[in-house]
Coordinates of C-alpha atoms in Angstrom, one line a residue:
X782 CA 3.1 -20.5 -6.7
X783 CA 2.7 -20.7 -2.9
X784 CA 5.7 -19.4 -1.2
X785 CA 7.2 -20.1 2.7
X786 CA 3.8 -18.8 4.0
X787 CA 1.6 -19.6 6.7
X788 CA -1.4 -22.2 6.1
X789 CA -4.1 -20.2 7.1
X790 CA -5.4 -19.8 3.5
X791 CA -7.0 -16.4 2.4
X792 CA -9.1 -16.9 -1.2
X793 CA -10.7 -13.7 -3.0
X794 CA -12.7 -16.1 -5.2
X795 CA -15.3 -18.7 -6.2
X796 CA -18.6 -18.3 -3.8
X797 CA -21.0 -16.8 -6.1
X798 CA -23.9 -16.1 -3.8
X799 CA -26.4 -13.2 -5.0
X800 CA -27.3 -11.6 -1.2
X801 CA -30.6 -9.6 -0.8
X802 CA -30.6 -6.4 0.9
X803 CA -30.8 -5.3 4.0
X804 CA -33.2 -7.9 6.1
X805 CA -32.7 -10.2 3.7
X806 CA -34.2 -14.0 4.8
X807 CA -31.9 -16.8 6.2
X808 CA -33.7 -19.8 3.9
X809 CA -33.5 -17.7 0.2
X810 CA -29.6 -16.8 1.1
X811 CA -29.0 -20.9 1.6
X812 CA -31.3 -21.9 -1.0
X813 CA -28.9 -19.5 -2.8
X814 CA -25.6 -20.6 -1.5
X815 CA -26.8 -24.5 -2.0
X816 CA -27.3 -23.3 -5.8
X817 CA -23.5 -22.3 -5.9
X818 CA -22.2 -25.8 -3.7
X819 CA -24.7 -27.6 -6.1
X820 CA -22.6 -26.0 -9.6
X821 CA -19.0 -26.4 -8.1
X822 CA -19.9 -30.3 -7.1
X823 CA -21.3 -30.8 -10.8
X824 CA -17.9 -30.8 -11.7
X825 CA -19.0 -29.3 -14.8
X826 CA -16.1 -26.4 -16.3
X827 CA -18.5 -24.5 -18.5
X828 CA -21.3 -24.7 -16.2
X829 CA -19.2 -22.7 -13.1
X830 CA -17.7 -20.7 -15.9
X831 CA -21.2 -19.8 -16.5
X832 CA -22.4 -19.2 -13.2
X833 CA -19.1 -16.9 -12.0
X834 CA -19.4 -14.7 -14.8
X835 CA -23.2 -14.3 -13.9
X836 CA -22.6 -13.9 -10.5
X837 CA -19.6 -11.9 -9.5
X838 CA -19.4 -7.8 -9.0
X839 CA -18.2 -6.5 -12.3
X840 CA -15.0 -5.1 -10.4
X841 CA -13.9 -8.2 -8.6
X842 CA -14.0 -9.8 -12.2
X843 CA -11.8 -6.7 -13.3
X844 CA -9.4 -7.1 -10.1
X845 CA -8.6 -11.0 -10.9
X846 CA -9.7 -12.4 -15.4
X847 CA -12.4 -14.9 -15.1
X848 CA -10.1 -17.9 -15.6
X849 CA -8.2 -16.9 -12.4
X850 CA -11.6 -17.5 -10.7
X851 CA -12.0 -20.8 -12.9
X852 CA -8.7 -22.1 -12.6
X853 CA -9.0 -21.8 -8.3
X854 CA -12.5 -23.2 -8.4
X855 CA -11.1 -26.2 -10.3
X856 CA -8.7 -26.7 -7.8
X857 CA -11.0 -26.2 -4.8
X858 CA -13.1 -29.3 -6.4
X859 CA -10.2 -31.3 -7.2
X860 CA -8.9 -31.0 -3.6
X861 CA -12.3 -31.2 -1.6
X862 CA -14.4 -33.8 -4.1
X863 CA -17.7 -32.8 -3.1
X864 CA -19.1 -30.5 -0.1
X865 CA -21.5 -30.6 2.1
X866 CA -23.1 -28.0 4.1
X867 CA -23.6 -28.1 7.7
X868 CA -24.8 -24.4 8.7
X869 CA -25.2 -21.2 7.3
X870 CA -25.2 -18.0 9.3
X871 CA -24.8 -14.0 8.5
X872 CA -22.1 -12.4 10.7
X873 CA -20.5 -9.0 11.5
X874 CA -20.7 -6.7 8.5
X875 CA -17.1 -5.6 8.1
X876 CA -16.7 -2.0 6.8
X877 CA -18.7 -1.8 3.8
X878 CA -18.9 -5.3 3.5
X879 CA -21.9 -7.6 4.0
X880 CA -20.5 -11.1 5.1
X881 CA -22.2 -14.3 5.2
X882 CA -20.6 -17.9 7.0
X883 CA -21.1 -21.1 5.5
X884 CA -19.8 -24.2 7.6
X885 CA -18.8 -26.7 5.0
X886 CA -17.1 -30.6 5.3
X887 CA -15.0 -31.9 2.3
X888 CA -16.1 -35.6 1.0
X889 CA -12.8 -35.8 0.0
X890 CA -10.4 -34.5 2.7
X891 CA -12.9 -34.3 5.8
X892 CA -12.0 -31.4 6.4
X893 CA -14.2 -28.9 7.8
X894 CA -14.0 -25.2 6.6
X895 CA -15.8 -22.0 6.9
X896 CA -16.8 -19.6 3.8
X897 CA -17.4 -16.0 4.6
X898 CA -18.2 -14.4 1.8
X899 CA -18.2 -10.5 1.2
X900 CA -20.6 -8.4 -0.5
X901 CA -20.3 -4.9 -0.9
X902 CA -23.2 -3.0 0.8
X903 CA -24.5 -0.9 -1.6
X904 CA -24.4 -3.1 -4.4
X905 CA -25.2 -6.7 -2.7
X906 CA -26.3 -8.6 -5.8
X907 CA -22.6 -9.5 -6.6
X908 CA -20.2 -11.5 -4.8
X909 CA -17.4 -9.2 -4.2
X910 CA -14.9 -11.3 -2.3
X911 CA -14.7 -15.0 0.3
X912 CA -12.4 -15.8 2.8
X913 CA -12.5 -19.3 3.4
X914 CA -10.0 -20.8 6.6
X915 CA -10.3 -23.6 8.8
X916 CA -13.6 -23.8 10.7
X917 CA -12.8 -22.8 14.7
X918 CA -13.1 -26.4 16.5
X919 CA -15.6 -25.5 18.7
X920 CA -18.1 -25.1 15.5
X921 CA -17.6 -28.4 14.5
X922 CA -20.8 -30.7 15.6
X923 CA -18.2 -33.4 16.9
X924 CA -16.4 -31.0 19.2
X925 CA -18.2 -31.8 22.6
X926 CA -17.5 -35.6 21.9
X927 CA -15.3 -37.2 24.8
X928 CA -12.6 -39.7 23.9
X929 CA -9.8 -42.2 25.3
X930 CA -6.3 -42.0 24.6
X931 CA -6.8 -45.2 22.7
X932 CA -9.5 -43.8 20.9
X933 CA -7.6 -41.1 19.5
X934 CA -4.7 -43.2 18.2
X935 CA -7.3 -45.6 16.5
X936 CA -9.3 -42.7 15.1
X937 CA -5.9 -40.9 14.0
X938 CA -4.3 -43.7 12.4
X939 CA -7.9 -44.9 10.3
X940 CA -8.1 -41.2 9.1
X941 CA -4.5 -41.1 7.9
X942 CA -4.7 -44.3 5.9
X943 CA -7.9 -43.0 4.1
X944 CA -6.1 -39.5 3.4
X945 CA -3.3 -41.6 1.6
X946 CA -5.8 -43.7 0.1
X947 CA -7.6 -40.7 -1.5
X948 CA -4.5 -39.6 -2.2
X949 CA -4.7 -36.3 -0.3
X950 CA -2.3 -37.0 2.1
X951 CA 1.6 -38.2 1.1
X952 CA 4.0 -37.7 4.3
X953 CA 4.4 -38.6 8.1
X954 CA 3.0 -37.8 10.9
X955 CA 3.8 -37.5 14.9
X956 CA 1.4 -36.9 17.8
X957 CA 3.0 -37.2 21.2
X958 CA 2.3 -36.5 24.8
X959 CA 5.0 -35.1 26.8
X960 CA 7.9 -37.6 26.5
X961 CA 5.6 -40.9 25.2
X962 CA 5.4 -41.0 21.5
X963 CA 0.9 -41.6 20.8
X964 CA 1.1 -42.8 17.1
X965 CA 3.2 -42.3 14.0
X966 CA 2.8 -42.8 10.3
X967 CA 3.9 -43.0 6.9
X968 CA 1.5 -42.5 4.0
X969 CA 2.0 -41.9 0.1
X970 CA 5.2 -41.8 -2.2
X971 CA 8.5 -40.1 -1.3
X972 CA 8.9 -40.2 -5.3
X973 CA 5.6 -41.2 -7.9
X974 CA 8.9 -41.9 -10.7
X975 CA 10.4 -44.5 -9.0
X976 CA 7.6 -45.5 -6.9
X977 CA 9.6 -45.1 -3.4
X978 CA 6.8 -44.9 -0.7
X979 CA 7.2 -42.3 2.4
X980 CA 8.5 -43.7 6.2
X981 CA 8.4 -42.2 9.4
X982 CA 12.1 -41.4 8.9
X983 CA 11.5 -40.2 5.2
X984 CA 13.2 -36.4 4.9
X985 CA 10.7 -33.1 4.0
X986 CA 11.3 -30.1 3.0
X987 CA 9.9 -27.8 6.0
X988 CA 9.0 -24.9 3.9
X989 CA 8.5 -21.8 6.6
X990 CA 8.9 -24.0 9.7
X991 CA 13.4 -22.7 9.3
X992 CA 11.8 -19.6 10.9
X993 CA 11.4 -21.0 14.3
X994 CA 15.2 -22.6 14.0
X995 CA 16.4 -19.1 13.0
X996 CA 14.5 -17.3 15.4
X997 CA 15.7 -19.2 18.0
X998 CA 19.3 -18.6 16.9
X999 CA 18.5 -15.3 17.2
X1000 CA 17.4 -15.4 20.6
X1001 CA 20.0 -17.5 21.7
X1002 CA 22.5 -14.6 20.8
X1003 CA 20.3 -12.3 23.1
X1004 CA 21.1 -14.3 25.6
X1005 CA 24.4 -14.4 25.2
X1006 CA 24.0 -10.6 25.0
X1007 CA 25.5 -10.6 21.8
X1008 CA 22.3 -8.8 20.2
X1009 CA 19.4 -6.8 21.6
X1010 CA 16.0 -6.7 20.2
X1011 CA 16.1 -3.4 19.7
X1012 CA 19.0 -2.8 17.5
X1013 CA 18.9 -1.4 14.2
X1014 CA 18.8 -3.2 10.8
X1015 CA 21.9 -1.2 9.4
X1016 CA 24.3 -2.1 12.5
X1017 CA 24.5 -5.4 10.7
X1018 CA 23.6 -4.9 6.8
X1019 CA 25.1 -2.4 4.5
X1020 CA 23.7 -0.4 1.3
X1021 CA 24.4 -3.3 -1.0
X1022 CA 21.4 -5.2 0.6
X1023 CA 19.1 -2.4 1.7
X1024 CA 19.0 1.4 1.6
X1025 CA 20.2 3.0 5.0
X1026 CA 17.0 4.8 4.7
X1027 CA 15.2 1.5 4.9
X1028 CA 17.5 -0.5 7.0
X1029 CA 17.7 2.5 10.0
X1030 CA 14.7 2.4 10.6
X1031 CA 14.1 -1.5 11.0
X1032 CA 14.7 -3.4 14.8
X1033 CA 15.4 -7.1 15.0
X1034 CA 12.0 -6.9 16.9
X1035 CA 10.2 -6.3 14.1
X1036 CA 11.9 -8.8 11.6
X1037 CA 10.7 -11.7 14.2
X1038 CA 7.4 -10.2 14.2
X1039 CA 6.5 -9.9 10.8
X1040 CA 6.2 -6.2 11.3
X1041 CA 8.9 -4.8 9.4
X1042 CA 6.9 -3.5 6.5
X1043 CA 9.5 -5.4 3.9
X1044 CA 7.7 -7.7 1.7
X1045 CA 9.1 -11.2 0.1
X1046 CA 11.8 -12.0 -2.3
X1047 CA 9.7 -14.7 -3.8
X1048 CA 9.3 -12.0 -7.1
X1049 CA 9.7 -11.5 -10.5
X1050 CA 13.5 -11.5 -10.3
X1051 CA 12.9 -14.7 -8.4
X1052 CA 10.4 -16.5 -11.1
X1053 CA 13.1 -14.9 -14.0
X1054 CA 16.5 -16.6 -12.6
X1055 CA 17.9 -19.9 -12.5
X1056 CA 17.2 -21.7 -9.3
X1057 CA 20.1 -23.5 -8.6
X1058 CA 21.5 -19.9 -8.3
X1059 CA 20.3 -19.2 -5.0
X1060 CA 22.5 -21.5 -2.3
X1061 CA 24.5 -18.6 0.0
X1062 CA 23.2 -15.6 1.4
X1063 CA 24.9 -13.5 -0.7
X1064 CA 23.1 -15.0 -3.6
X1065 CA 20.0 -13.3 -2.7
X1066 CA 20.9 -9.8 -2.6
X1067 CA 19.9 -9.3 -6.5
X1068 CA 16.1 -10.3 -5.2
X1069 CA 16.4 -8.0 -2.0
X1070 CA 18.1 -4.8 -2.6
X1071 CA 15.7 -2.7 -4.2
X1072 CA 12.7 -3.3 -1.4
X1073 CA 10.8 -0.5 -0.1
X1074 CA 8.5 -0.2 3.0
X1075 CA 5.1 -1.3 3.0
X1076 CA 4.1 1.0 5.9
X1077 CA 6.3 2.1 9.2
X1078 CA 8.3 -0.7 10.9
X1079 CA 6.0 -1.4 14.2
X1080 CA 3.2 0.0 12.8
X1081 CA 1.4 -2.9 11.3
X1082 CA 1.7 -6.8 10.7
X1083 CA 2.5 -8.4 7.0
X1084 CA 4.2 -11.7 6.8
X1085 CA 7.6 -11.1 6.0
X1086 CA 9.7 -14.2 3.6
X1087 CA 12.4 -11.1 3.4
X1088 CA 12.2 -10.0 7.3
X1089 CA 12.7 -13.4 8.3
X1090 CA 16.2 -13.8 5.2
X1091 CA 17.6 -10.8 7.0
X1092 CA 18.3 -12.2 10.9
X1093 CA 19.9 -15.0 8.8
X1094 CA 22.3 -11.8 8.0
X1095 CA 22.6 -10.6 11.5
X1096 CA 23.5 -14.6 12.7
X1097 CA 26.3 -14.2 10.6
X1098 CA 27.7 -10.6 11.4
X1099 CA 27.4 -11.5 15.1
X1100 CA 28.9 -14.8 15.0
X1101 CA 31.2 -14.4 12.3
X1102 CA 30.0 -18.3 11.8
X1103 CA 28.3 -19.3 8.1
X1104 CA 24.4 -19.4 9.1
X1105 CA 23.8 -23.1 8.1
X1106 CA 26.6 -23.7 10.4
X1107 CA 25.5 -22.0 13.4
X1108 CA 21.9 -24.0 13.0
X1109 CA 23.8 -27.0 13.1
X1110 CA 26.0 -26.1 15.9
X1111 CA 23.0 -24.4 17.9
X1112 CA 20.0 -26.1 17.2
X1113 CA 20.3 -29.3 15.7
X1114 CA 23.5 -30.7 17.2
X1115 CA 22.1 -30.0 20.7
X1116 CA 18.7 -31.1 19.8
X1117 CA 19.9 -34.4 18.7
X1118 CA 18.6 -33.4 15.2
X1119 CA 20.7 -35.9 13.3
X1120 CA 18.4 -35.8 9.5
X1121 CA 17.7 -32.3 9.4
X1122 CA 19.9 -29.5 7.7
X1123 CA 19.4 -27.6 4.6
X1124 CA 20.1 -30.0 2.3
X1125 CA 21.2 -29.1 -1.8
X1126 CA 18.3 -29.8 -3.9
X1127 CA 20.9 -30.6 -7.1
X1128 CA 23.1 -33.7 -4.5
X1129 CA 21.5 -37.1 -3.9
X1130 CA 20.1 -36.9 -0.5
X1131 CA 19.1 -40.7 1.1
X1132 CA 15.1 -40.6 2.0
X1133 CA 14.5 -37.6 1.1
X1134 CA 11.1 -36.8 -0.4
X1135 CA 9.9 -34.9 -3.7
X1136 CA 7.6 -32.7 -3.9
X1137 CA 4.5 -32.4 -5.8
X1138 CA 1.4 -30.2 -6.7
X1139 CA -1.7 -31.0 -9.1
X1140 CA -1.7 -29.0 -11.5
X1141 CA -5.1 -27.9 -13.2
X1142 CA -3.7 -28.0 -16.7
X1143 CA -5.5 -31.0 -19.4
X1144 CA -3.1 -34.3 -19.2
X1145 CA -0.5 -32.0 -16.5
X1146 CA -1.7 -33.8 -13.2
X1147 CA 0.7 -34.2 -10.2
X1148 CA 3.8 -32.5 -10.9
X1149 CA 7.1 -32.3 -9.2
X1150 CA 8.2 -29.2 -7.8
X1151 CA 12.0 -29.9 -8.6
X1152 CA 12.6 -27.0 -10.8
X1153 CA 10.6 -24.1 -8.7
X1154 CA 12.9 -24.5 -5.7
X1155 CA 16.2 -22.6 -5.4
X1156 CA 19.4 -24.8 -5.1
X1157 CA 19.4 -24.8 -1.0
X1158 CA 16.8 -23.5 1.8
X1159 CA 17.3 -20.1 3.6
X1160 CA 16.5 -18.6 7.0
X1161 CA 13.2 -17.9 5.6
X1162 CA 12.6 -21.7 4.7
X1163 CA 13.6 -24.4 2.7
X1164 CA 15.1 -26.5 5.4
X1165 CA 14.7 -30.3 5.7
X1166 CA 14.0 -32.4 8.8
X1167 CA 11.8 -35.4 9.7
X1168 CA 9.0 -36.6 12.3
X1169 CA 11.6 -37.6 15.2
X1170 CA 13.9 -35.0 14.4
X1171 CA 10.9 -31.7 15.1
X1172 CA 9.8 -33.5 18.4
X1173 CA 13.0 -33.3 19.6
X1174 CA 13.5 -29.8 18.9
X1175 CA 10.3 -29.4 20.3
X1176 CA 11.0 -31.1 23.4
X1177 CA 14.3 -29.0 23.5
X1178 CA 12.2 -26.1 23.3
X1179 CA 10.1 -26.7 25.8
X1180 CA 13.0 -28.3 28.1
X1181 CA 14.8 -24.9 27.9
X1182 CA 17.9 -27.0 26.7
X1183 CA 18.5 -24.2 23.6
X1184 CA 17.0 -20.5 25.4
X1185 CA 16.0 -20.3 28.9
X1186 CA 12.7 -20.1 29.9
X1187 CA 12.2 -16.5 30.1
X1188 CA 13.3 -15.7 26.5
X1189 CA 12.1 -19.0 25.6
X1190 CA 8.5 -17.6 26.3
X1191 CA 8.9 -14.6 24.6
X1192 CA 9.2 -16.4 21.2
X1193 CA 5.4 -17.5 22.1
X1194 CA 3.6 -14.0 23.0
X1195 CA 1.5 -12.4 20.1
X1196 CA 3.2 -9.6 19.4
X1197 CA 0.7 -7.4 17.1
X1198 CA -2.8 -7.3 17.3
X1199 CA -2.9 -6.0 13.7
X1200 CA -3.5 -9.3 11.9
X1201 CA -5.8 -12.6 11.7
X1202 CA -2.7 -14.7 12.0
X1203 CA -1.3 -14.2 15.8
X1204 CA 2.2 -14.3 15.7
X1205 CA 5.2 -14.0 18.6
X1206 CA 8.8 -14.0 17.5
X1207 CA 9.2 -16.8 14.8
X1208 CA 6.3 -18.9 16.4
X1209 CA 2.6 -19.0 15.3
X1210 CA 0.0 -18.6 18.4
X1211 CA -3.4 -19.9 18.5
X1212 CA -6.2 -21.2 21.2
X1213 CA -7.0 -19.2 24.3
X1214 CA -5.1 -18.8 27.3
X1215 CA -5.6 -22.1 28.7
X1216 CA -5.2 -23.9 25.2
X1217 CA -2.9 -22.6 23.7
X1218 CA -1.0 -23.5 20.7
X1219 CA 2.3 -22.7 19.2
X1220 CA 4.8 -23.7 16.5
X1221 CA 4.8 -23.1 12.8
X1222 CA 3.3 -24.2 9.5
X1223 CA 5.1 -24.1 5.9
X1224 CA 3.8 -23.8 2.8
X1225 CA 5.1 -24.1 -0.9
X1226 CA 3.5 -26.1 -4.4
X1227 CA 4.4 -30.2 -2.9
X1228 CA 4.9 -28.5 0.8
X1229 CA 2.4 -28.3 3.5
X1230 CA 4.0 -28.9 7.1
X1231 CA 3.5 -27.8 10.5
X1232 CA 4.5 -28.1 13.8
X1233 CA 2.0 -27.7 16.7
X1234 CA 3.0 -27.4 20.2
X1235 CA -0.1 -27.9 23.0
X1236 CA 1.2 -26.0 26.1
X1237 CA -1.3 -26.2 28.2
X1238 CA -2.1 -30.0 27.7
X1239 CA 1.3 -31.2 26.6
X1240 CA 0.8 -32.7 23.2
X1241 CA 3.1 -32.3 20.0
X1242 CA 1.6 -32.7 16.6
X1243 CA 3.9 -33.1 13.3
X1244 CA 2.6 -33.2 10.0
X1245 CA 5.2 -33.1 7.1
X1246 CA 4.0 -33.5 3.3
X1247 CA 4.9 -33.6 -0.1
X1248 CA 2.1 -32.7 -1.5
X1249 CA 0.2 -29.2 -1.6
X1250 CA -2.3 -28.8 0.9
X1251 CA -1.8 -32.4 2.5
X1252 CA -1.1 -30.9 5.7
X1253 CA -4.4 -29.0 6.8
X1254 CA -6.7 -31.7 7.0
X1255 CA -4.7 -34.0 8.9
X1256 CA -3.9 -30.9 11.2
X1257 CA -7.0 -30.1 11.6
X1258 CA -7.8 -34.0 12.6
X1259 CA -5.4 -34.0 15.1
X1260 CA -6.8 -30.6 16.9
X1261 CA -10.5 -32.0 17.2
X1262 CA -8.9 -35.6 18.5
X1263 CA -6.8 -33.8 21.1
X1264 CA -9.7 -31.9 22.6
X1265 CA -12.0 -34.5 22.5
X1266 CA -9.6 -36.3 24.6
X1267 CA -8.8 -33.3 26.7
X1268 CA -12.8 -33.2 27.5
X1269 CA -12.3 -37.0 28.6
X1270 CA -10.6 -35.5 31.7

């Protein structure tokens, strides 16, 4: 299951590539690594069964059975359809790690993504690990390209109707420019049962894009000097959630910066209980109260589903307000968010969409993720909204009509340099310093959202889906037409 997490995507399997030693030869490491593509686009099970049990380091087969590794590679075909390879490259070693880059495209999604796979040094025979994330746009050989406005609308809107037509893409989709609305559009069913098709006004569930609405709240009450940043955990929290050992030492600084050391309470208590059992705060204290620190709050950066549950605490000690109210009253209302809230999953909702994930069992196929959500979303995630509704919070945002500017650009500055994923309070960072990017992505099996905010050129991207992983390619689309057109000027 893929919890409220960020869509940068970290995978410990499936690149079987048998590295030389030291000085080894570009061509036999590609003629190697074309070997593996070559297997995985066979599409043949007992083939790449075969070739991963030949090919991976004794202990990373230990670490994670063999069918694990199966199970994800059959899943990496089935969303990709074949790959192609544009470039391979050796980088950095990285401790005792030997890495190697692959630049890959998708035949199925388009999407461009980079392999780095990880050998360990002294044994570099056996694949010991792979990252694989989104290629960096300026790798891509279509980067330099310039564009027109027009262009990029035209280009958008052809992709988008070939994601839903390949079926990796269900959901809407936003890109504006300042206060002029570029494109939207609708692809792919709101429900497969009933065959209800998806419109720019269809409801998603946001999965971690709440954080930004409840970090915000939280912001708003330093404003109102209600809260500091630097107050304790147990000022607002008693025992019953978290032990004053654990709570003490814990700032509201730290629980917007994913740098709390708590972990998520997406665990086995979680997978074990009744779904529709989790709808108030309170509800979740049987999945929180017996965390433990990972490592020293401030210390270190580990996304956070619990960090984020508990300011949803502290928004109600402060305000003595429920904290679904206080998002209405705070963020939406003055927004002009009339379709989002956190909707029950268990009431009929109009247009709201259902989720879905393909799942690799035989005769299984698309299935919906009904009975895997808890009864209502949280300040960790969950929430619902639509394409209109995110650009006006965004425009809110950047308007300074919910923070003023000062705190309003402290949501956006990185905030630990401890981790691949840059993060502010609540926000996602990325680009450099005169592109730069901000917002928030959510993931979940049928979720895949995410918000980007351009501040330096002044788009807004919105991509909301119903299905796993239909987000990422369409994001990733949007990036590349955006500075292509930026290049224009």
């Amino acid at each position: 299951m893929k919890f409220w997490a960020r869509r940068v995507l970290i995978f410990i399997s499936i690149i079987p590539f048998v590295a030389s030693a030291e000085g080894s030869k570009h061509p036999i490491s590609e003629s190697v690594l074309r070997e593996f593509v070559f297997t995985l686009n066979e599409n043949n099970k007992d083939q790449l069964r075969k070739y991963i049990s030949d090919n991976y380091n004794r202990y990373f087969l230990e670490a994670i059975p063999l069918d694990s590794h199966l199970n994800y590679a059959i899943n990496l075909r089935h969303q990709n359809g074949k790959l192609g390879i544009e470039s391979i490259s050796r980088i950095a070693d990285k401790e005792h790690f030997i890495r190697w880059s692959a630049l890959v495209k998708s035949e199925r999604t388009e999407e461009w993504s980079e392999f780095i796979v990880f050998y360990i040094s002294d044994n570099p025979e056996k694949i010991a690990g792979i990252q694989m994330r989104p290629a960096r746009l300026s790798s891509l050989p279509e980067y330099s390209t310039h564009i027109s406005q027009r262009k990029l609308k035209r280009e958008l809107k052809t992709f988008l109707k070939r994601a839903g037509e390949k079926s990796v893409f269900s959901g809407a989709v936003l890109l504006a420019k300042g206060d002029e609305v570029i494109f939207t559009g609708a692809e792919g069913p709101a429900d497969k049962r009933f065959e209800v098709p998806n419109n720019t006004e269809t409801k998603f569930n946001l999965g971690s894009m709440n954080k930004m609405f409840t970090a915000v709240a939280i912001m708003q009450l330093v404003e109102a000097k209600k809260l500091q940043l630097d107050d304790h955990l147990n000022k607002f929290i008693d025992e019953s959630w978290l032990s004053p050992e654990v709570s003490k030492k814990i700032q509201v600084k730290h629980l917007l910066s994913h740098t709390s050391g708590l972990g998520s309470y997406f665990n086995s208590t979680y997978e074990a209980s009744a779904k529709n059992s989790f709808r108030a705060l309170d509800d979740y204290k049987i999945l929180i109260q017996d965390e433990t620190l990972k490592f020293e709050p401030g210390t270190a950066y580990s996304y956070s589903n619990t960090g984020m549950f508990l300011l949803g605490l502290v928004i109600e000690n402060v305000t003595g307000d429920d904290y679904f109210n206080y998002i209405r009253k705070h963020i939406y209302i003055p927004a002009g968010m009339k379709s989002s809230d956190s909707f029950d999953e268990d009431q009929p909702t109009p247009n709201l969409a259902t989720g879905y994930f393909f799942s690799p069992d035989p005769g299984a196929g698309w299935t919906s993720n009904s009975f895997l959500l808890p009864a209502k979303g949280c300040p960790a995630g969950g929430g619902y909204s639509t394409i209109e509704d995110l650009y006006k919070f965004a425009l809110a945002l950047k308007s300074y009509k919910l923070l003023n500017k000062e705190l309003t650009e402290q949501l956006f500055i990185i905030r630990s340099e401890l981790s691949a994923v840059n993060y502010g309070y609540g926000f996602q960072v990325s680009g450099d310093k005169n592109h730069r990017i901000v917002g928030h992505g959510g993931g979940f099996d049928g979720i895949s959202t995410n918000l980007d905010m351009y501040l330096n050129q002044g788009y807004i991207g919105i991509v909301l889906s119903n299905y796993s992983q239909g987000a990422p390619p369409i994001v990733q689309k949007i990036r590349l037409l955006v500075a292509q057109a930026s290049n224009a000027h």
